[in-house]
Amino acid sequence: MQHSVSSLLKQHGLRDTQSRRLVLHALVKGNKPLSQKEVYETIKRTDGSINLVTVYRILEKLEELGMVHRHLSSGGFVLCSLEGHAGHHVFLSCQDCGKVEECADPELCRHEDRIARSAGFIPKTHLSELLGLCSSCHTR
Ligand SMILES: [Zn+2]
Ligand SMILES: [Zn+2]
């Protein structure tokens, strides 16, 4: 997974600040869902100084823009690996090694929109999660 953090920020019209870069770096490096506290601790441990309130604020903003998702079963934050892919984003979460992959499916989205509409509901984000074993864990 290769992300240029600066270009990610630019794509979304966000100012390239040190704090935003640190938060994104922590998520890339973490490679698994991290809570606000864990993002904060990762940054402290490595290269930067930041305060926890700033971490909260930045993650909130990134989530709003769809750059990060809140991982459903852990409540942690993960970088969206399918930015710009329309459709429903599905997490495939391995219950053994903790790896989280992401898939997108526009067809699934349309189906859900139909369900939502018939309930008089206006969906804004499609996000779900499948729990199970990843390819390296179930072949071991
Ligand atoms: Zn996504
Ligand atoms: Zn696994």
PDB file of C-alpha atoms and ligand atoms in Angstrom:
ATOM      1  CA  MET A   1       0.000   0.000   0.000  1.00  0.00           C
ATOM      2  CA  GLN A   2       1.732   3.138  -1.220  1.00  0.00           C
ATOM      3  CA  HIS A   3       0.314   6.510  -0.341  1.00  0.00           C
ATOM      4  CA  SER A   4       1.839   9.865  -0.961  1.00  0.00           C
ATOM      5  CA  VAL A   5       0.468  11.692   2.002  1.00  0.00           C
ATOM      6  CA  SER A   6       1.086  15.154   0.586  1.00  0.00           C
ATOM      7  CA  SER A   7      -0.689  14.440  -2.673  1.00  0.00           C
ATOM      8  CA  LEU A   8      -3.603  12.888  -0.780  1.00  0.00           C
ATOM      9  CA  LEU A   9      -4.024  16.126   1.117  1.00  0.00           C
ATOM     10  CA  LYS A  10      -3.769  18.183  -2.040  1.00  0.00           C
ATOM     11  CA  GLN A  11      -6.390  16.058  -3.829  1.00  0.00           C
ATOM     12  CA  HIS A  12      -8.851  16.972  -1.132  1.00  0.00           C
ATOM     13  CA  GLY A  13      -7.999  20.620  -1.087  1.00  0.00           C
ATOM     14  CA  LEU A  14      -6.547  20.355   2.395  1.00  0.00           C
ATOM     15  CA  ARG A  15      -3.611  22.449   3.455  1.00  0.00           C
ATOM     16  CA  ASP A  16      -0.530  20.316   3.786  1.00  0.00           C
ATOM     17  CA  THR A  17       0.156  20.794   7.472  1.00  0.00           C
ATOM     18  CA  GLN A  18       2.646  18.954   9.603  1.00  0.00           C
ATOM     19  CA  SER A  19      -0.094  17.610  11.905  1.00  0.00           C
ATOM     20  CA  ARG A  20      -2.228  16.247   9.083  1.00  0.00           C
ATOM     21  CA  ARG A  21       0.807  14.603   7.581  1.00  0.00           C
ATOM     22  CA  LEU A  22       1.724  12.993  10.903  1.00  0.00           C
ATOM     23  CA  VAL A  23      -1.781  11.598  11.380  1.00  0.00           C
ATOM     24  CA  LEU A  24      -1.900  10.140   7.868  1.00  0.00           C
ATOM     25  CA  HIS A  25       1.583   8.677   8.248  1.00  0.00           C
ATOM     26  CA  ALA A  26       0.568   6.985  11.487  1.00  0.00           C
ATOM     27  CA  LEU A  27      -2.405   5.357   9.742  1.00  0.00           C
ATOM     28  CA  VAL A  28      -0.309   4.212   6.781  1.00  0.00           C
ATOM     29  CA  LYS A  29       2.353   2.815   9.071  1.00  0.00           C
ATOM     30  CA  GLY A  30      -0.134   1.249  11.470  1.00  0.00           C
ATOM     31  CA  ASN A  31      -1.665  -0.774   8.647  1.00  0.00           C
ATOM     32  CA  LYS A  32      -4.543  -1.679  10.935  1.00  0.00           C
ATOM     33  CA  PRO A  33      -7.352   0.248  12.588  1.00  0.00           C
ATOM     34  CA  LEU A  34      -6.060   2.694  15.183  1.00  0.00           C
ATOM     35  CA  SER A  35      -7.997   4.614  17.804  1.00  0.00           C
ATOM     36  CA  GLN A  36      -7.387   8.341  18.251  1.00  0.00           C
ATOM     37  CA  LYS A  37      -5.272   7.496  21.266  1.00  0.00           C
ATOM     38  CA  GLU A  38      -3.194   4.982  19.301  1.00  0.00           C
ATOM     39  CA  VAL A  39      -2.617   7.458  16.476  1.00  0.00           C
ATOM     40  CA  TYR A  40      -1.483   9.951  19.081  1.00  0.00           C
ATOM     41  CA  GLU A  41       0.852   7.443  20.710  1.00  0.00           C
ATOM     42  CA  THR A  42       2.306   6.333  17.370  1.00  0.00           C
ATOM     43  CA  ILE A  43       3.160   9.926  16.542  1.00  0.00           C
ATOM     44  CA  LYS A  44       4.689  10.540  19.948  1.00  0.00           C
ATOM     45  CA  ARG A  45       6.750   7.366  19.685  1.00  0.00           C
ATOM     46  CA  THR A  46       8.165   8.246  16.308  1.00  0.00           C
ATOM     47  CA  ASP A  47       8.729  11.627  14.875  1.00  0.00           C
ATOM     48  CA  GLY A  48       6.445  14.240  16.138  1.00  0.00           C
ATOM     49  CA  SER A  49       4.726  16.258  18.731  1.00  0.00           C
ATOM     50  CA  ILE A  50       1.008  16.741  18.476  1.00  0.00           C
ATOM     51  CA  ASN A  51      -1.788  17.044  20.987  1.00  0.00           C
ATOM     52  CA  LEU A  52      -4.619  14.607  21.367  1.00  0.00           C
ATOM     53  CA  VAL A  53      -7.326  17.179  20.629  1.00  0.00           C
ATOM     54  CA  THR A  54      -5.674  17.906  17.294  1.00  0.00           C
ATOM     55  CA  VAL A  55      -5.633  14.195  16.467  1.00  0.00           C
ATOM     56  CA  TYR A  56      -9.381  13.975  17.184  1.00  0.00           C
ATOM     57  CA  ARG A  57     -10.097  16.999  15.049  1.00  0.00           C
ATOM     58  CA  ILE A  58      -8.005  15.851  12.110  1.00  0.00           C
ATOM     59  CA  LEU A  59      -9.471  12.338  12.095  1.00  0.00           C
ATOM     60  CA  GLU A  60     -12.958  13.779  12.171  1.00  0.00           C
ATOM     61  CA  LYS A  61     -12.177  15.939   9.173  1.00  0.00           C
ATOM     62  CA  LEU A  62     -10.577  13.086   7.239  1.00  0.00           C
ATOM     63  CA  GLU A  63     -13.560  10.873   7.957  1.00  0.00           C
ATOM     64  CA  GLU A  64     -15.927  13.552   6.736  1.00  0.00           C
ATOM     65  CA  LEU A  65     -14.003  13.677   3.461  1.00  0.00           C
ATOM     66  CA  GLY A  66     -14.048   9.897   3.105  1.00  0.00           C
ATOM     67  CA  MET A  67     -10.259   9.646   3.337  1.00  0.00           C
ATOM     68  CA  VAL A  68     -10.479   7.476   6.408  1.00  0.00           C
ATOM     69  CA  HIS A  69     -13.172   5.137   7.663  1.00  0.00           C
ATOM     70  CA  ARG A  70     -14.118   4.154  11.110  1.00  0.00           C
ATOM     71  CA  HIS A  71     -13.565   0.441  11.177  1.00  0.00           C
ATOM     72  CA  LEU A  72     -16.775  -1.097  12.400  1.00  0.00           C
ATOM     73  CA  SER A  73     -15.830  -3.905  14.760  1.00  0.00           C
ATOM     74  CA  SER A  74     -12.848  -2.184  16.387  1.00  0.00           C
ATOM     75  CA  GLY A  75     -13.990   1.431  16.238  1.00  0.00           C
ATOM     76  CA  GLY A  76     -10.495   2.394  15.043  1.00  0.00           C
ATOM     77  CA  PHE A  77      -9.640   4.484  12.015  1.00  0.00           C
ATOM     78  CA  VAL A  78      -8.256   3.111   8.765  1.00  0.00           C
ATOM     79  CA  LEU A  79      -7.160   4.845   5.634  1.00  0.00           C
ATOM     80  CA  CYS A  80      -9.571   4.230   2.779  1.00  0.00           C
ATOM     81  CA  SER A  81      -7.615   2.186   0.278  1.00  0.00           C
ATOM     82  CA  LEU A  82     -10.210   2.608  -2.459  1.00  0.00           C
ATOM     83  CA  GLU A  83     -10.549   6.341  -2.636  1.00  0.00           C
ATOM     84  CA  GLY A  84     -12.587   7.453  -5.589  1.00  0.00           C
ATOM     85  CA  HIS A  85     -14.117   4.017  -6.069  1.00  0.00           C
ATOM     86  CA  ALA A  86     -17.828   4.416  -6.190  1.00  0.00           C
ATOM     87  CA  GLY A  87     -20.011   2.051  -4.324  1.00  0.00           C
ATOM     88  CA  HIS A  88     -20.221   0.277  -1.112  1.00  0.00           C
ATOM     89  CA  HIS A  89     -16.931  -0.103   0.726  1.00  0.00           C
ATOM     90  CA  VAL A  90     -16.667  -3.430   2.508  1.00  0.00           C
ATOM     91  CA  PHE A  91     -14.080  -4.295   5.091  1.00  0.00           C
ATOM     92  CA  LEU A  92     -12.781  -7.831   5.131  1.00  0.00           C
ATOM     93  CA  SER A  93     -11.462  -8.146   8.658  1.00  0.00           C
ATOM     94  CA  CYS A  94      -9.343 -11.098   9.648  1.00  0.00           C
ATOM     95  CA  GLN A  95     -10.186 -12.305  13.133  1.00  0.00           C
ATOM     96  CA  ASP A  96      -6.884 -14.108  13.394  1.00  0.00           C
ATOM     97  CA  CYS A  97      -4.122 -11.668  12.325  1.00  0.00           C
ATOM     98  CA  GLY A  98      -6.189  -8.477  12.457  1.00  0.00           C
ATOM     99  CA  LYS A  99      -5.526  -7.509   8.859  1.00  0.00           C
ATOM    100  CA  VAL A 100      -8.206  -5.360   7.228  1.00  0.00           C
ATOM    101  CA  GLU A 101      -8.722  -5.268   3.487  1.00  0.00           C
ATOM    102  CA  GLU A 102     -11.243  -3.221   1.623  1.00  0.00           C
ATOM    103  CA  CYS A 103     -13.395  -3.943  -1.415  1.00  0.00           C
ATOM    104  CA  ALA A 104     -15.873  -1.756  -3.241  1.00  0.00           C
ATOM    105  CA  ASP A 105     -19.002  -2.776  -5.085  1.00  0.00           C
ATOM    106  CA  PRO A 106     -21.377  -0.373  -6.860  1.00  0.00           C
ATOM    107  CA  GLU A 107     -23.929  -3.143  -7.416  1.00  0.00           C
ATOM    108  CA  LEU A 108     -24.229  -3.772  -3.685  1.00  0.00           C
ATOM    109  CA  CYS A 109     -24.737  -0.050  -3.250  1.00  0.00           C
ATOM    110  CA  ARG A 110     -27.649   0.110  -5.640  1.00  0.00           C
ATOM    111  CA  HIS A 111     -29.292  -2.790  -3.917  1.00  0.00           C
ATOM    112  CA  GLU A 112     -28.925  -1.108  -0.555  1.00  0.00           C
ATOM    113  CA  ASP A 113     -30.236   2.159  -1.895  1.00  0.00           C
ATOM    114  CA  ARG A 114     -33.393   0.347  -2.897  1.00  0.00           C
ATOM    115  CA  ILE A 115     -33.771  -1.088   0.585  1.00  0.00           C
ATOM    116  CA  ALA A 116     -33.134   2.316   2.119  1.00  0.00           C
ATOM    117  CA  ARG A 117     -35.583   4.104  -0.164  1.00  0.00           C
ATOM    118  CA  SER A 118     -38.367   1.726   0.638  1.00  0.00           C
ATOM    119  CA  ALA A 119     -37.809   2.574   4.297  1.00  0.00           C
ATOM    120  CA  GLY A 120     -37.881   6.280   3.490  1.00  0.00           C
ATOM    121  CA  PHE A 121     -34.235   6.581   4.400  1.00  0.00           C
ATOM    122  CA  ILE A 122     -31.576   8.654   2.645  1.00  0.00           C
ATOM    123  CA  PRO A 123     -28.228   6.871   2.756  1.00  0.00           C
ATOM    124  CA  LYS A 124     -25.028   8.907   2.596  1.00  0.00           C
ATOM    125  CA  THR A 125     -22.280   6.394   3.163  1.00  0.00           C
ATOM    126  CA  HIS A 126     -22.130   2.712   2.493  1.00  0.00           C
ATOM    127  CA  LEU A 127     -19.843   0.846   4.754  1.00  0.00           C
ATOM    128  CA  SER A 128     -19.937  -2.683   6.073  1.00  0.00           C
ATOM    129  CA  GLU A 129     -17.724  -5.393   7.335  1.00  0.00           C
ATOM    130  CA  LEU A 130     -17.248  -9.089   6.924  1.00  0.00           C
ATOM    131  CA  LEU A 131     -15.485 -10.932   9.713  1.00  0.00           C
ATOM    132  CA  GLY A 132     -13.548 -14.078   8.969  1.00  0.00           C
ATOM    133  CA  LEU A 133     -10.133 -15.352   7.992  1.00  0.00           C
ATOM    134  CA  CYS A 134      -7.808 -13.730   5.450  1.00  0.00           C
ATOM    135  CA  SER A 135      -6.173 -15.747   2.670  1.00  0.00           C
ATOM    136  CA  SER A 136      -2.905 -16.213   4.541  1.00  0.00           C
ATOM    137  CA  CYS A 137      -4.638 -17.275   7.764  1.00  0.00           C
ATOM    138  CA  HIS A 138      -7.045 -19.849   6.335  1.00  0.00           C
ATOM    139  CA  THR A 139      -4.407 -21.570   4.215  1.00  0.00           C
ATOM    140  CA  ARG A 140      -2.000 -22.028   7.097  1.00  0.00           C
TER     141      ARG A 140
HETATM  142 ZN    ZN B   1     -13.170   3.138   1.543  1.00  0.00          ZN
HETATM  143 ZN    ZN B   2      -5.258 -13.114   8.760  1.00  0.00          ZN
END
